[in-house]
Tab-separated table of C-alpha atoms in Angstrom:
chain	number	residue	atom	x	y	z
A	1	UNK	CA	0.000	0.000	0.000
A	2	UNK	CA	2.770	2.444	0.938
A	3	UNK	CA	4.672	1.705	-2.273
A	4	UNK	CA	1.535	2.255	-4.376
A	5	UNK	CA	0.864	5.532	-2.597
A	6	UNK	CA	4.414	6.665	-3.239
A	7	UNK	CA	4.133	5.799	-6.931
A	8	UNK	CA	0.879	7.712	-7.430
A	9	UNK	CA	2.435	11.224	-7.590
A	10	UNK	CA	5.034	9.999	-10.091
A	11	UNK	CA	2.352	8.521	-12.319
A	12	UNK	CA	0.368	11.767	-12.226
A	13	UNK	CA	3.487	13.753	-13.087
A	14	UNK	CA	4.355	11.390	-15.923
A	15	UNK	CA	0.788	11.521	-17.298
A	16	UNK	CA	0.835	15.336	-17.227
A	17	UNK	CA	4.166	15.332	-19.066
A	18	UNK	CA	2.803	12.981	-21.727
A	19	UNK	CA	-0.323	15.131	-22.213
A	20	UNK	CA	1.827	18.258	-22.493
A	21	UNK	CA	4.080	16.595	-25.045
A	22	UNK	CA	1.112	15.376	-27.067
A	23	UNK	CA	-0.405	18.869	-27.036
A	24	UNK	CA	2.905	20.293	-28.267
A	25	UNK	CA	3.136	17.862	-31.196
A	26	UNK	CA	-0.564	17.909	-32.218
A	27	UNK	CA	-1.858	16.799	-34.706
A	28	UNK	CA	1.014	14.304	-34.652
A	29	UNK	CA	1.997	12.120	-31.715
A	30	UNK	CA	5.423	12.016	-30.044
A	31	UNK	CA	5.910	8.549	-31.558
A	32	UNK	CA	5.593	10.086	-35.027
A	33	UNK	CA	8.703	12.162	-34.353
A	34	UNK	CA	10.551	9.219	-32.819
A	35	UNK	CA	9.831	7.307	-36.034
A	36	UNK	CA	11.945	9.821	-37.921
A	37	UNK	CA	15.033	9.078	-35.811
A	38	UNK	CA	14.539	5.493	-34.578
A	39	UNK	CA	11.998	3.682	-36.785
A	40	UNK	CA	13.357	0.249	-35.818
A	41	UNK	CA	13.164	0.810	-32.063
A	42	UNK	CA	11.424	-1.549	-29.652
A	43	UNK	CA	7.748	-0.738	-29.212
A	44	UNK	CA	7.390	0.896	-32.626
A	45	UNK	CA	5.304	-0.449	-35.473
A	46	UNK	CA	7.360	-3.317	-36.894
A	47	UNK	CA	9.460	-2.163	-39.836
A	48	UNK	CA	12.658	-3.135	-41.591
A	49	UNK	CA	15.384	-1.260	-43.446
A	50	UNK	CA	16.670	-2.575	-46.769
A	51	UNK	CA	20.446	-2.954	-46.483
A	52	UNK	CA	21.168	-4.829	-49.721
A	53	UNK	CA	19.671	-5.826	-53.063
A	54	UNK	CA	21.415	-8.785	-54.741
A	55	UNK	CA	20.318	-9.747	-58.304
A	56	UNK	CA	19.569	-13.461	-58.778
A	57	UNK	CA	18.278	-13.508	-62.375
A	58	UNK	CA	17.236	-10.808	-64.862
A	59	UNK	CA	13.910	-10.371	-63.059
A	60	UNK	CA	14.589	-11.601	-59.512
A	61	UNK	CA	16.572	-10.234	-56.590
A	62	UNK	CA	17.303	-11.104	-52.976
A	63	UNK	CA	16.404	-8.261	-50.610
A	64	UNK	CA	18.407	-8.062	-47.370
A	65	UNK	CA	16.474	-6.409	-44.539
A	66	UNK	CA	17.429	-5.298	-41.044
A	67	UNK	CA	14.225	-5.921	-39.030
A	68	UNK	CA	13.046	-3.823	-36.107
A	69	UNK	CA	13.970	-4.672	-32.525
A	70	UNK	CA	10.671	-6.494	-31.947
A	71	UNK	CA	11.226	-9.042	-34.733
A	72	UNK	CA	10.569	-12.429	-33.081
A	73	UNK	CA	12.517	-14.643	-35.492
A	74	UNK	CA	11.323	-17.453	-37.739
A	75	UNK	CA	11.549	-21.134	-38.597
A	76	UNK	CA	13.153	-21.895	-41.988
A	77	UNK	CA	10.415	-22.299	-44.603
A	78	UNK	CA	8.147	-19.631	-43.093
A	79	UNK	CA	7.222	-16.381	-44.810
A	80	UNK	CA	6.946	-12.713	-43.860
A	81	UNK	CA	4.366	-10.198	-45.048
A	82	UNK	CA	6.013	-7.037	-46.370
A	83	UNK	CA	4.219	-3.707	-46.785
A	84	UNK	CA	5.438	-0.913	-49.049
A	85	UNK	CA	3.895	2.414	-49.991
A	86	UNK	CA	3.488	2.826	-53.750
A	87	UNK	CA	1.870	6.008	-55.084
A	88	UNK	CA	0.468	6.761	-51.629
A	89	UNK	CA	-1.121	3.328	-51.145
A	90	UNK	CA	0.285	0.699	-48.773
A	91	UNK	CA	0.445	-2.677	-50.466
A	92	UNK	CA	1.115	-5.960	-48.637
A	93	UNK	CA	2.594	-9.139	-50.092
A	94	UNK	CA	4.015	-12.281	-48.502
A	95	UNK	CA	7.472	-13.660	-49.334
A	96	UNK	CA	9.352	-16.722	-48.122
A	97	UNK	CA	12.378	-16.115	-45.920
A	98	UNK	CA	15.346	-17.519	-47.820
A	99	UNK	CA	17.634	-18.417	-44.922
A	100	UNK	CA	17.750	-19.743	-41.390
A	101	UNK	CA	18.582	-17.607	-38.329
A	102	UNK	CA	21.556	-15.358	-39.180
A	103	UNK	CA	24.315	-14.211	-36.846
A	104	UNK	CA	24.069	-10.654	-38.227
A	105	UNK	CA	20.344	-10.464	-37.364
A	106	UNK	CA	19.306	-9.722	-40.946
A	107	UNK	CA	16.480	-11.391	-42.820
A	108	UNK	CA	16.221	-11.910	-46.572
A	109	UNK	CA	13.504	-12.495	-49.129
A	110	UNK	CA	13.877	-13.300	-52.827
A	111	UNK	CA	11.390	-11.561	-55.087
A	112	UNK	CA	10.587	-12.343	-58.716
A	113	UNK	CA	9.194	-9.334	-60.604
A	114	UNK	CA	5.963	-10.594	-62.158
A	115	UNK	CA	4.274	-8.808	-65.096
A	116	UNK	CA	2.190	-5.880	-63.822
A	117	UNK	CA	3.189	-6.780	-60.243
A	118	UNK	CA	3.074	-3.511	-58.304
A	119	UNK	CA	4.976	-4.705	-55.235
A	120	UNK	CA	7.357	-7.206	-56.847
A	121	UNK	CA	8.540	-4.755	-59.519
A	122	UNK	CA	8.967	-2.015	-56.927
A	123	UNK	CA	11.078	-4.222	-54.654
A	124	UNK	CA	13.257	-5.624	-57.454
A	125	UNK	CA	13.757	-2.469	-59.529
A	126	UNK	CA	12.805	0.655	-57.557
A	127	UNK	CA	13.537	0.118	-53.845
A	128	UNK	CA	17.028	1.475	-53.060
A	129	UNK	CA	19.200	0.497	-50.132
A	130	UNK	CA	18.128	2.465	-47.074
A	131	UNK	CA	14.399	2.240	-47.840
A	132	UNK	CA	12.030	1.326	-45.018
A	133	UNK	CA	9.411	-1.401	-45.398
A	134	UNK	CA	6.638	-2.499	-43.067
A	135	UNK	CA	6.752	-6.028	-41.667
A	136	UNK	CA	4.568	-8.551	-39.893
A	137	UNK	CA	5.910	-11.388	-37.784
A	138	UNK	CA	6.880	-14.591	-39.619
A	139	UNK	CA	4.126	-17.145	-40.232
A	140	UNK	CA	3.440	-20.359	-42.142
A	141	UNK	CA	3.532	-24.114	-41.596
A	142	UNK	CA	5.612	-25.166	-44.612
A	143	UNK	CA	8.574	-26.276	-42.503
A	144	UNK	CA	10.522	-29.494	-42.020
A	145	UNK	CA	8.215	-31.905	-40.148
A	146	UNK	CA	11.216	-33.350	-38.286
A	147	UNK	CA	13.995	-30.808	-37.643
A	148	UNK	CA	16.328	-33.542	-36.362
A	149	UNK	CA	16.633	-35.492	-39.628
A	150	UNK	CA	14.980	-37.848	-42.097
A	151	UNK	CA	14.657	-38.670	-45.789
A	152	UNK	CA	13.015	-35.903	-47.813
A	153	UNK	CA	12.209	-35.115	-51.425
A	154	UNK	CA	11.824	-31.406	-52.175
A	155	UNK	CA	10.030	-30.571	-55.429
A	156	UNK	CA	10.218	-26.921	-56.446
A	157	UNK	CA	9.151	-24.992	-59.533
A	158	UNK	CA	10.182	-21.447	-60.416
A	159	UNK	CA	10.180	-19.142	-57.393
A	160	UNK	CA	8.684	-21.996	-55.367
A	161	UNK	CA	12.294	-22.786	-54.493
A	162	UNK	CA	12.432	-19.849	-52.038
A	163	UNK	CA	11.082	-21.550	-48.874
A	164	UNK	CA	13.128	-24.673	-49.652
A	165	UNK	CA	16.348	-22.683	-50.017
A	166	UNK	CA	15.667	-21.239	-46.549
A	167	UNK	CA	15.542	-24.749	-45.113
A	168	UNK	CA	18.683	-25.845	-46.982
A	169	UNK	CA	20.699	-22.777	-45.986
A	170	UNK	CA	19.818	-23.414	-42.370
A	171	UNK	CA	20.946	-27.041	-42.609
A	172	UNK	CA	24.018	-26.359	-44.741
A	173	UNK	CA	25.273	-22.763	-44.307
A	174	UNK	CA	27.919	-21.405	-46.658
A	175	UNK	CA	31.049	-19.626	-45.416
A	176	UNK	CA	33.958	-18.082	-47.341
A	177	UNK	CA	35.664	-21.472	-47.210
A	178	UNK	CA	32.646	-23.266	-48.702
A	179	UNK	CA	29.669	-25.221	-47.415
A	180	UNK	CA	29.803	-25.882	-43.673
A	181	UNK	CA	29.048	-29.447	-42.552
A	182	UNK	CA	27.180	-29.285	-39.248
A	183	UNK	CA	26.733	-32.258	-36.892
A	184	UNK	CA	23.030	-31.410	-36.491
A	185	UNK	CA	22.513	-31.878	-40.251
A	186	UNK	CA	24.183	-35.273	-40.621
A	187	UNK	CA	20.900	-37.211	-40.297
A	188	UNK	CA	19.297	-35.538	-43.328
A	189	UNK	CA	19.038	-37.284	-46.693
A	190	UNK	CA	17.601	-34.805	-49.199
A	191	UNK	CA	16.832	-34.979	-52.909
A	192	UNK	CA	15.773	-31.768	-54.673
A	193	UNK	CA	13.870	-31.943	-57.957
A	194	UNK	CA	14.005	-28.366	-59.240
A	195	UNK	CA	11.900	-27.314	-62.243
A	196	UNK	CA	12.375	-24.090	-64.233
A	197	UNK	CA	11.542	-22.846	-67.747
A	198	UNK	CA	15.271	-22.795	-68.578
A	199	UNK	CA	18.608	-22.876	-66.774
A	200	UNK	CA	19.106	-19.048	-66.888
A	201	UNK	CA	15.638	-18.627	-65.331
A	202	UNK	CA	16.487	-20.937	-62.429
A	203	UNK	CA	16.632	-19.015	-59.138
A	204	UNK	CA	19.226	-20.231	-56.620
A	205	UNK	CA	20.653	-22.761	-59.065
A	206	UNK	CA	24.193	-21.820	-57.980
A	207	UNK	CA	23.336	-22.639	-54.364
A	208	UNK	CA	21.696	-25.935	-55.290
A	209	UNK	CA	24.647	-26.972	-57.457
A	210	UNK	CA	27.112	-26.141	-54.653
A	211	UNK	CA	25.199	-28.322	-52.189
A	212	UNK	CA	25.030	-31.111	-54.772
A	213	UNK	CA	28.763	-30.888	-55.492
A	214	UNK	CA	29.484	-31.068	-51.748
A	215	UNK	CA	27.416	-34.249	-51.491
A	216	UNK	CA	24.923	-32.689	-49.064
A	217	UNK	CA	21.901	-33.028	-51.359
A	218	UNK	CA	21.192	-34.771	-54.652
A	219	UNK	CA	19.977	-32.266	-57.250
A	220	UNK	CA	17.748	-33.272	-60.164
A	221	UNK	CA	17.362	-30.161	-62.338
A	222	UNK	CA	14.596	-30.205	-64.967
A	223	UNK	CA	14.316	-27.426	-67.550
A	224	UNK	CA	11.200	-27.169	-69.699
A	225	UNK	CA	13.179	-26.082	-72.778
A	226	UNK	CA	15.524	-29.052	-72.440
A	227	UNK	CA	13.564	-31.875	-70.794
A	228	UNK	CA	9.969	-30.855	-71.466
A	229	UNK	CA	7.337	-30.250	-68.772
A	230	UNK	CA	7.845	-32.513	-65.779
A	231	UNK	CA	5.551	-35.542	-65.669
A	232	UNK	CA	5.070	-36.438	-61.999
A	233	UNK	CA	4.841	-40.104	-62.982
A	234	UNK	CA	8.557	-39.892	-63.820
A	235	UNK	CA	9.436	-39.146	-60.187
A	236	UNK	CA	9.728	-42.812	-59.310
A	237	UNK	CA	12.483	-43.218	-61.930
A	238	UNK	CA	14.159	-39.907	-61.023
A	239	UNK	CA	13.991	-40.758	-57.285
A	240	UNK	CA	13.983	-44.583	-56.965
A	241	UNK	CA	13.411	-44.537	-53.193
A	242	UNK	CA	10.527	-42.029	-53.463
A	243	UNK	CA	8.199	-44.099	-51.263
A	244	UNK	CA	10.710	-43.908	-48.386
A	245	UNK	CA	10.723	-40.104	-48.392
A	246	UNK	CA	8.448	-37.329	-47.210
A	247	UNK	CA	7.833	-34.912	-50.085
A	248	UNK	CA	7.736	-31.138	-49.637
A	249	UNK	CA	6.610	-29.232	-52.732
A	250	UNK	CA	6.131	-25.587	-53.650
A	251	UNK	CA	5.134	-24.223	-57.032
A	252	UNK	CA	2.209	-23.550	-59.382
A	253	UNK	CA	-1.148	-25.182	-58.785
A	254	UNK	CA	-0.983	-27.455	-61.830
A	255	UNK	CA	2.154	-29.166	-60.582
A	256	UNK	CA	0.895	-29.429	-57.010
A	257	UNK	CA	-2.487	-30.800	-58.066
A	258	UNK	CA	-0.713	-33.498	-60.088
A	259	UNK	CA	1.624	-34.277	-57.182
A	260	UNK	CA	-1.306	-34.541	-54.775
A	261	UNK	CA	-3.099	-37.049	-56.994
A	262	UNK	CA	0.110	-39.010	-57.624
A	263	UNK	CA	1.153	-39.218	-53.958
A	264	UNK	CA	-2.332	-40.174	-52.802
A	265	UNK	CA	-2.278	-43.020	-55.300
A	266	UNK	CA	1.078	-44.416	-54.104
A	267	UNK	CA	0.510	-43.583	-50.423
A	268	UNK	CA	3.398	-41.145	-49.868
A	269	UNK	CA	3.236	-38.170	-47.464
A	270	UNK	CA	3.119	-34.784	-49.209
A	271	UNK	CA	3.377	-31.274	-47.746
A	272	UNK	CA	2.680	-28.374	-50.094
A	273	UNK	CA	2.899	-24.584	-50.332
A	274	UNK	CA	0.694	-23.434	-53.177
A	275	UNK	CA	0.462	-20.630	-55.719
A	276	UNK	CA	-2.917	-19.403	-56.965
A	277	UNK	CA	-5.052	-22.349	-57.852
A	278	UNK	CA	-6.717	-23.414	-61.086
A	279	UNK	CA	-10.414	-22.661	-61.594
A	280	UNK	CA	-13.594	-24.189	-62.990
A	281	UNK	CA	-16.478	-22.467	-64.758
A	282	UNK	CA	-17.844	-19.540	-62.723
A	283	UNK	CA	-21.159	-19.145	-60.963
A	284	UNK	CA	-23.620	-16.257	-61.071
A	285	UNK	CA	-21.800	-13.556	-59.065
A	286	UNK	CA	-23.340	-11.083	-56.632
A	287	UNK	CA	-22.768	-8.043	-54.429
A	288	UNK	CA	-19.932	-7.745	-51.929
A	289	UNK	CA	-20.631	-5.683	-48.802
A	290	UNK	CA	-17.542	-4.694	-46.772
A	291	UNK	CA	-18.936	-3.683	-43.397
A	292	UNK	CA	-15.967	-1.844	-41.863
A	293	UNK	CA	-15.215	0.300	-44.902
A	294	UNK	CA	-18.837	0.625	-46.020
A	295	UNK	CA	-17.912	-0.254	-49.593
A	296	UNK	CA	-20.134	-2.298	-51.910
A	297	UNK	CA	-18.920	-3.980	-55.088
A	298	UNK	CA	-20.743	-5.973	-57.741
A	299	UNK	CA	-18.720	-8.982	-58.893
A	300	UNK	CA	-19.443	-11.310	-61.789
A	301	UNK	CA	-19.097	-15.056	-61.442
A	302	UNK	CA	-15.719	-15.093	-63.208
A	303	UNK	CA	-13.868	-12.721	-60.851
A	304	UNK	CA	-12.491	-13.594	-57.441
A	305	UNK	CA	-13.327	-11.482	-54.411
A	306	UNK	CA	-9.631	-10.612	-54.060
A	307	UNK	CA	-9.280	-9.391	-57.660
A	308	UNK	CA	-12.540	-7.427	-57.557
A	309	UNK	CA	-11.588	-5.655	-54.337
A	310	UNK	CA	-8.039	-4.844	-55.468
A	311	UNK	CA	-9.329	-3.551	-58.825
A	312	UNK	CA	-11.581	-1.207	-56.828
A	313	UNK	CA	-8.571	0.139	-54.920
A	314	UNK	CA	-9.152	-1.712	-51.652
A	315	UNK	CA	-6.238	-3.016	-49.571
A	316	UNK	CA	-6.536	-6.780	-49.261
A	317	UNK	CA	-4.366	-9.312	-47.433
A	318	UNK	CA	-2.811	-11.838	-49.804
A	319	UNK	CA	0.246	-14.046	-50.249
A	320	UNK	CA	-1.265	-16.151	-53.033
A	321	UNK	CA	0.783	-14.734	-55.891
A	322	UNK	CA	4.001	-15.882	-54.253
A	323	UNK	CA	2.859	-19.402	-53.443
A	324	UNK	CA	1.853	-18.736	-49.842
A	325	UNK	CA	-1.537	-20.118	-49.042
A	326	UNK	CA	-4.252	-18.920	-46.609
A	327	UNK	CA	-2.933	-15.358	-46.264
A	328	UNK	CA	-6.045	-13.869	-47.892
A	329	UNK	CA	-8.686	-15.130	-45.424
A	330	UNK	CA	-11.347	-12.608	-44.369
A	331	UNK	CA	-14.450	-13.271	-42.225
A	332	UNK	CA	-17.846	-13.509	-43.962
A	333	UNK	CA	-20.780	-12.797	-41.645
A	334	UNK	CA	-23.569	-13.582	-44.111
A	335	UNK	CA	-23.888	-14.855	-47.667
A	336	UNK	CA	-22.707	-17.571	-50.033
A	337	UNK	CA	-19.502	-17.810	-52.035
A	338	UNK	CA	-18.520	-20.245	-54.787
A	339	UNK	CA	-15.129	-21.976	-55.044
A	340	UNK	CA	-13.801	-21.380	-58.572
A	341	UNK	CA	-11.780	-24.610	-58.478
A	342	UNK	CA	-14.667	-27.016	-57.998
A	343	UNK	CA	-17.906	-25.014	-57.775
A	344	UNK	CA	-18.383	-25.829	-54.069
A	345	UNK	CA	-20.591	-23.399	-52.137
A	346	UNK	CA	-19.782	-22.020	-48.679
A	347	UNK	CA	-22.529	-20.246	-46.717
A	348	UNK	CA	-22.522	-18.090	-43.596
A	349	UNK	CA	-25.879	-17.853	-41.786
A	350	UNK	CA	-26.250	-15.387	-38.886
A	351	UNK	CA	-27.215	-17.190	-35.684
A	352	UNK	CA	-26.511	-20.600	-37.219
A	353	UNK	CA	-23.088	-21.044	-38.812
A	354	UNK	CA	-21.530	-17.933	-37.322
A	355	UNK	CA	-18.759	-16.062	-39.110
A	356	UNK	CA	-16.988	-18.092	-41.820
A	357	UNK	CA	-13.462	-17.288	-43.015
A	358	UNK	CA	-13.284	-17.075	-46.803
A	359	UNK	CA	-10.201	-17.598	-48.982
A	360	UNK	CA	-10.717	-14.630	-51.313
A	361	UNK	CA	-8.213	-15.694	-54.012
A	362	UNK	CA	-10.327	-18.698	-55.057
A	363	UNK	CA	-13.879	-17.602	-54.148
A	364	UNK	CA	-16.456	-15.490	-55.955
A	365	UNK	CA	-19.867	-14.289	-54.850
A	366	UNK	CA	-22.930	-16.478	-55.307
A	367	UNK	CA	-25.395	-13.811	-54.237
A	368	UNK	CA	-25.030	-10.950	-51.732
A	369	UNK	CA	-22.144	-11.419	-49.269
A	370	UNK	CA	-21.193	-9.458	-46.147
A	371	UNK	CA	-17.607	-9.298	-44.890
A	372	UNK	CA	-15.911	-7.883	-41.771
A	373	UNK	CA	-13.290	-5.950	-43.698
């Protein structure tokens, strides 16, 4: 009681000082001024500063970022959502972290500039060293199921190699003297089947070849212009002990759909990280009501909720374009949506089903829909 009584005058004095400071800086807050001098400080909105941009291919680059003091770290294979301001609008995208924990505290993402990609082109071509980006904490479940060892097949296509390279770099780091062989990685037996349109378009091929040459992985590189499009039925000849391995795969939906069917047929465990999925014929469409913003949009049966909202200038959460699934979920309080992959309907009924989370990159409206967004 005595201690609390003694603290009371100090709290009142501190509160008066804070109010005076806020009045002095109005309409801004004191934190707004601190952001100018210490944007990466503890307690601030989580940001990162770009400290390096390293080209990987003609249209891809690895971005080195110093995260803010409150960055909580990550597990190799996870992703981070990055926000940048382009033409006065903050855009968010999700990118795989392409490394394990680093001694210098930096994090890195590898971005492929896609046609008409606002964020990817900005990061690869127009984001100089020293720029600040907004960050969220790492997330995702595409990680090694057993971090102590095992037999794995990793199937990657295009930029789908990015989460896999994060796992491999953590297991087999590279120093100036070459690849480092760690005791904790001795129990891993890894085959990587890497698919790309051509060898020059193959991101991280140099890293994969170095690990293969060191005998730490076995690399099977497949280039469409040289070998043709990969037939998943060939995996059993490319990887004779396929049934003894757990497969991790990341890439376009066509490849992953084929892998899913193939592995179910032969009874082999498969973990995937997926790009935007393929679609079936659309339904009838409807009206989208966004309750928090008050916006209403009419969408036809051929357009996803995500595309319709972004075309209307709304900020939407999404990692789908970079192969990171479930980042676009928003809650639907009432209505019915149609899955463009298979035509399946999902309905939210007030007082019955409760709020239903909807994956906006693969759903369209099937009547009026109400969202908490």
